[in-house]
PDB file of C-alpha atoms in Angstrom:
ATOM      1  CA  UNK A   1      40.216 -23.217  41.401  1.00 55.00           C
ATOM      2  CA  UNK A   2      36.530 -22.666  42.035  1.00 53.00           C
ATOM      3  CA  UNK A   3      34.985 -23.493  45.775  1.00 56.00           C
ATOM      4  CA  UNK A   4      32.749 -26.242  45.614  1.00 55.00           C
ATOM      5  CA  UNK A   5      30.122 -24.695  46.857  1.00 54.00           C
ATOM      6  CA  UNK A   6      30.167 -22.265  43.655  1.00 53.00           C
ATOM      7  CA  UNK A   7      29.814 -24.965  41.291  1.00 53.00           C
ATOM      8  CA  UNK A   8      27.088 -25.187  39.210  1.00 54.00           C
ATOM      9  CA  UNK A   9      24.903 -28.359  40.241  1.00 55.00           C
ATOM     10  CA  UNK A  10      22.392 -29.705  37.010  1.00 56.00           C
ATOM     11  CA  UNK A  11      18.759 -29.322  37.922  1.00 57.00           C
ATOM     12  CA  UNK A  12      16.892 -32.534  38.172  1.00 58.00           C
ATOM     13  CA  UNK A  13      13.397 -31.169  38.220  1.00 57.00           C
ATOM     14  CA  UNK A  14      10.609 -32.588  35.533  1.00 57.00           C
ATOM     15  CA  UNK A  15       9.901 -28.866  35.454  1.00 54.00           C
ATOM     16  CA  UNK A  16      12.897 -27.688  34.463  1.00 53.00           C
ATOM     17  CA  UNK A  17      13.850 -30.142  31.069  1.00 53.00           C
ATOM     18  CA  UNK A  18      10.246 -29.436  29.630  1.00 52.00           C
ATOM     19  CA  UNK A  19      10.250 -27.046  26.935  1.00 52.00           C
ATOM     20  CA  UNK A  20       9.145 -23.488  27.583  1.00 51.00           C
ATOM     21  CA  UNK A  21       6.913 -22.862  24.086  1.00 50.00           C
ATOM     22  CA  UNK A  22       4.346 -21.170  26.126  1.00 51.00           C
ATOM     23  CA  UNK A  23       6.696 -18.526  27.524  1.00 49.00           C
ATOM     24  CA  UNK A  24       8.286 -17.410  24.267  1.00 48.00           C
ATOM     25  CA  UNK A  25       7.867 -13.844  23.209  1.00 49.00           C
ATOM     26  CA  UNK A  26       5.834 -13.050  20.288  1.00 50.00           C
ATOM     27  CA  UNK A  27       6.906 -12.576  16.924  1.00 48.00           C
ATOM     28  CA  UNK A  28       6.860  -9.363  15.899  1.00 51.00           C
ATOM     29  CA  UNK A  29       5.340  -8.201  12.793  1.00 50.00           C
ATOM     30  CA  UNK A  30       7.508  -6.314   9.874  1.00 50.00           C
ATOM     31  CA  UNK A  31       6.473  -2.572   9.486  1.00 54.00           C
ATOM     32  CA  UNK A  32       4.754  -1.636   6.470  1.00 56.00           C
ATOM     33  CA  UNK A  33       5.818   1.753   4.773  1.00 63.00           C
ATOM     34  CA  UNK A  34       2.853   3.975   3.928  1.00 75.00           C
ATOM     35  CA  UNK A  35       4.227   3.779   0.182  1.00 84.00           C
ATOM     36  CA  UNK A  36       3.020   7.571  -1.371  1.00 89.00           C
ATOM     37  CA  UNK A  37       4.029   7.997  -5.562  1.00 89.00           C
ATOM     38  CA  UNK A  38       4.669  11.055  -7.018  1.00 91.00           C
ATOM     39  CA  UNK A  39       1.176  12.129  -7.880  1.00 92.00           C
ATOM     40  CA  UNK A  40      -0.350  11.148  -4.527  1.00 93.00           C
ATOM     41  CA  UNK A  41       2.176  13.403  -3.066  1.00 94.00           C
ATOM     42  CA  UNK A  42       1.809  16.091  -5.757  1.00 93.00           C
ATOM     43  CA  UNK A  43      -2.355  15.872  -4.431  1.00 94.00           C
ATOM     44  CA  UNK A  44      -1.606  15.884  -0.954  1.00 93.00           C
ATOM     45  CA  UNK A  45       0.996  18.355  -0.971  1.00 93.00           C
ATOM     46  CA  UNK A  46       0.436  22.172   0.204  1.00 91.00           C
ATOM     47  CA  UNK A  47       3.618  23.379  -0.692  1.00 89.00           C
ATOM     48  CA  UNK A  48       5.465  21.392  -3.334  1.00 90.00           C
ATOM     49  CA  UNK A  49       8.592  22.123  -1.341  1.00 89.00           C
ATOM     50  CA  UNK A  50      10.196  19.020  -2.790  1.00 93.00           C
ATOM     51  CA  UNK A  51      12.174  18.358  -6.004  1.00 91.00           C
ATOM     52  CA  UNK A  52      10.999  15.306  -7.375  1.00 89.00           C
ATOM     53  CA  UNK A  53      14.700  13.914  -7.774  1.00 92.00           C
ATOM     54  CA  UNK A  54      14.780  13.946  -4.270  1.00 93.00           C
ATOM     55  CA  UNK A  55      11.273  12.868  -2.998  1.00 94.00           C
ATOM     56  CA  UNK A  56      11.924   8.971  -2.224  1.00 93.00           C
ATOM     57  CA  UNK A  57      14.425  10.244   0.108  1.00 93.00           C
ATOM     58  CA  UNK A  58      12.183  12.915   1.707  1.00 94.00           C
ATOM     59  CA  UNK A  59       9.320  10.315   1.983  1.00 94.00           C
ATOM     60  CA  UNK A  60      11.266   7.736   3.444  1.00 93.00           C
ATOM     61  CA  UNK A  61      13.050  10.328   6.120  1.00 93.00           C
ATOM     62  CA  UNK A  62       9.490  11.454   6.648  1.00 93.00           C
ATOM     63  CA  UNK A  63       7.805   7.989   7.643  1.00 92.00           C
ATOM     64  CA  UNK A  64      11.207   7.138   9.565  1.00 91.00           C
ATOM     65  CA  UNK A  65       9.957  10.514  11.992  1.00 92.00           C
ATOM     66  CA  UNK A  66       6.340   9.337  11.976  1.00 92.00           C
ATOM     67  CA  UNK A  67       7.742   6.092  13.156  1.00 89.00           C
ATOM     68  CA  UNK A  68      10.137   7.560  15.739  1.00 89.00           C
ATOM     69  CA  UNK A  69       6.743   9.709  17.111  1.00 90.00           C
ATOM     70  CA  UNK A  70       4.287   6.522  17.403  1.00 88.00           C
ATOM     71  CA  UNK A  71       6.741   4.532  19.000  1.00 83.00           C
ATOM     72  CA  UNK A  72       6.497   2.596  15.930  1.00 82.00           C
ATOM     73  CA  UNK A  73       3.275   2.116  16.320  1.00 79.00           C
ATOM     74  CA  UNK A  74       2.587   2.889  12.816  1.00 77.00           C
ATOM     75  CA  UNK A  75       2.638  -1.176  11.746  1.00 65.00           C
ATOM     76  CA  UNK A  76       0.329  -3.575  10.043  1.00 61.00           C
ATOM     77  CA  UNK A  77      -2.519  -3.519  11.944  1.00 78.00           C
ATOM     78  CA  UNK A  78      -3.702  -0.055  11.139  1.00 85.00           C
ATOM     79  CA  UNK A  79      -6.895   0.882  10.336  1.00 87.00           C
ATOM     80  CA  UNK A  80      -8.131   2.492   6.891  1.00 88.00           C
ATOM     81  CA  UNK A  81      -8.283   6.055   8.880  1.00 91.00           C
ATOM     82  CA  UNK A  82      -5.072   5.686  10.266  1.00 90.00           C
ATOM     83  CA  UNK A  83      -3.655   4.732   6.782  1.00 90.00           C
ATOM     84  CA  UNK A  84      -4.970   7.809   5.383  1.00 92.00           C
ATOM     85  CA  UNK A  85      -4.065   9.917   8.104  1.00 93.00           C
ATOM     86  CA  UNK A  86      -0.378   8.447   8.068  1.00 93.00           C
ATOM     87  CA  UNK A  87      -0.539   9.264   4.140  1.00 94.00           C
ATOM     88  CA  UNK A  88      -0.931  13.155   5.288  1.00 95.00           C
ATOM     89  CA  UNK A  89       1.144  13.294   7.634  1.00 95.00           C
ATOM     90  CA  UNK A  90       4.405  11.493   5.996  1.00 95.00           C
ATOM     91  CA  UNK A  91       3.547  14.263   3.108  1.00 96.00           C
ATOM     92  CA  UNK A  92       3.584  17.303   5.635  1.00 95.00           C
ATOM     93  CA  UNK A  93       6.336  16.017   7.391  1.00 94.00           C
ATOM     94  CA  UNK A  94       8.676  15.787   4.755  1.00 95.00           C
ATOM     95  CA  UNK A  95       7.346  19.303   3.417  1.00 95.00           C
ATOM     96  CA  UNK A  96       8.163  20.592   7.189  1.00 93.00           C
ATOM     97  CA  UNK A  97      11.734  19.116   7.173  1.00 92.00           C
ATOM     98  CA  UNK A  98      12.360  20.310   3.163  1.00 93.00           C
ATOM     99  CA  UNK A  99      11.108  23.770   4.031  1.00 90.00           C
ATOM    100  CA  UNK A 100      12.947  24.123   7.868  1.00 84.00           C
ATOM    101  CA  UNK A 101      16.350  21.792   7.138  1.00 81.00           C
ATOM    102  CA  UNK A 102      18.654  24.493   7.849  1.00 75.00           C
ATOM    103  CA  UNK A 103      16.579  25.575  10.853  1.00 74.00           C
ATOM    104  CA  UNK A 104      16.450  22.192  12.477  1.00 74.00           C
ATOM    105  CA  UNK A 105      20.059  21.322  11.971  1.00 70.00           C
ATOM    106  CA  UNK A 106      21.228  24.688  13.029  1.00 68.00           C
ATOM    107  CA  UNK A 107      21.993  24.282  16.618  1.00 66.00           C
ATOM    108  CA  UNK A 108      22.032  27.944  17.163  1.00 64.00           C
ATOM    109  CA  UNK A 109      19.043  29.950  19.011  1.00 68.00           C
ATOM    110  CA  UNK A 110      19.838  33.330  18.260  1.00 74.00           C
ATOM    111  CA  UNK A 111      22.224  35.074  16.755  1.00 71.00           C
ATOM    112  CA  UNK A 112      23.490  38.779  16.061  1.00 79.00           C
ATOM    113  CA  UNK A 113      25.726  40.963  14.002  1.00 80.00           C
ATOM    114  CA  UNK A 114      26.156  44.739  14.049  1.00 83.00           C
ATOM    115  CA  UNK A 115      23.280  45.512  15.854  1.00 82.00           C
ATOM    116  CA  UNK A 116      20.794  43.388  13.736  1.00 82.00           C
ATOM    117  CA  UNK A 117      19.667  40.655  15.803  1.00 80.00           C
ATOM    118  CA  UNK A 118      17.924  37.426  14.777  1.00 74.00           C
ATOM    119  CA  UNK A 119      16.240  34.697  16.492  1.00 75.00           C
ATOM    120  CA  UNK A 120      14.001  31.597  15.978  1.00 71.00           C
ATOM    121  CA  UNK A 121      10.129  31.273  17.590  1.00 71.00           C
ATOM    122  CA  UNK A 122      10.440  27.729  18.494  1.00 70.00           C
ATOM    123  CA  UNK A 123       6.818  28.067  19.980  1.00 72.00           C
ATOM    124  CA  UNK A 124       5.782  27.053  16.533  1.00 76.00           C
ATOM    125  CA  UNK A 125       8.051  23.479  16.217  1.00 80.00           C
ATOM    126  CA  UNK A 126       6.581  20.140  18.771  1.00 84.00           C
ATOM    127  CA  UNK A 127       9.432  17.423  19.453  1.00 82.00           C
ATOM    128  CA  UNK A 128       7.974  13.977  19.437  1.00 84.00           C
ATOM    129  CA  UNK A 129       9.913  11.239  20.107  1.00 81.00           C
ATOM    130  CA  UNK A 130      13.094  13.205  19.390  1.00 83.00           C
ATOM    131  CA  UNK A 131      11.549  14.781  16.398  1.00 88.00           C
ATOM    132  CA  UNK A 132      10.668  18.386  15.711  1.00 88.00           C
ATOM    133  CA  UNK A 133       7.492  18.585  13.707  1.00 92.00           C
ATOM    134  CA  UNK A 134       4.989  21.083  13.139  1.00 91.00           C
ATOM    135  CA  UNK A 135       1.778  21.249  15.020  1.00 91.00           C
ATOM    136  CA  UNK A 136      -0.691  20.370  12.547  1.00 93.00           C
ATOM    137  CA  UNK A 137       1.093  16.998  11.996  1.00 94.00           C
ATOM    138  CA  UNK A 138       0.972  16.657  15.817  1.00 93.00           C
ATOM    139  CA  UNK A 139      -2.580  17.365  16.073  1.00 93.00           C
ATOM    140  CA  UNK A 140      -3.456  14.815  13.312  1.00 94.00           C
ATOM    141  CA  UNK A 141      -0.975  11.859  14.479  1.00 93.00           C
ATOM    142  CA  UNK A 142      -2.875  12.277  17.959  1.00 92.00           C
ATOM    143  CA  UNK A 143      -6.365  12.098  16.377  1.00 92.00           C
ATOM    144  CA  UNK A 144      -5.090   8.698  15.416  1.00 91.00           C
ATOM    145  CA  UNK A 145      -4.277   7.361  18.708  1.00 89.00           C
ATOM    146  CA  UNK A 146      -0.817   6.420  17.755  1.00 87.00           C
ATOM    147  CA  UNK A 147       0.926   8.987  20.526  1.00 87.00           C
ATOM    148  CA  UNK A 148      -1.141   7.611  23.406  1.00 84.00           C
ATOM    149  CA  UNK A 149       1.765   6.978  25.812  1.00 79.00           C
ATOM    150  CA  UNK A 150      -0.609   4.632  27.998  1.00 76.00           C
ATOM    151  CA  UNK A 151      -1.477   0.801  28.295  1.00 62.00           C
ATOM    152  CA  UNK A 152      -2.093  -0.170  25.095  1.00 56.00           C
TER     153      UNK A 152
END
């Protein structure tokens, strides 16, 4: 059995059976995928590192990192240099993780065998949001002012 005291006692305040519109949260809008074709990416492209059997894949893992480093910033209400911007940088980011997969998912440093040593310079890789990326995509994602980690 319950105390008395503990039960729960139905509020009789005006305030309290008026409905609370005012206070609901926002909706939030859907993200828009930067959608990049074949020959857009074939333009923008420095490497070609990508087979193009397997380039919807790479694109899409691509903008899911760009995503992950804006704190999903990267939604509708972009402007038109952010949009191109967010073109280049879904492009080198999937050439980045094409050309250093085995890198990134190796989770060894270093490693050596008979005297022949070998070890990776990750001076050269930036983690954003749980991301490695190169530098260059870093540089241009901040001209953007989608990593500002302020007040927006």
């Amino acid at each position: 059995a319950v105390p008395s005291c503990w039960q729960m006692i139905p509020c009789t305040r005006k305030s309290a059976r008026q409905p609370r519109s005012r206070l609901r949260p926002k909706s939030r809008r859907a993200v828009v995928p930067v959608k990049i074709t074949a020959a857009e990416y074939a333009a923008l492209s420095r490497s070609h590192a990508i087979p193009e059997g397997e380039l919807a894949a790479a694109l899409e893992a691509a903008w899911q990192d760009i995503l992950a480093m804006t704190y999903d910033r990267a939604a509708t209400d972009l402007t038109d240099f952010q949009m191109e911007v967010l073109r280049r940088c879904v492009v080198e980011q999937a050439d980045f993780r094409a050309q250093y997969a085995a890198l990134l998912d190796n989770p060894l440093a270093s490693y050596s065998l008979n005297g022949v040593s070998m070890s990776w310079d990750n001076s050269r890789l930036r983690q954003l949001g749980g991301v490695y990326t190169s530098p260059r995509v870093e540089a241009q994602l901040i001209r953007t002012g989608l990593l500002y980690r302020g007040v927006r």
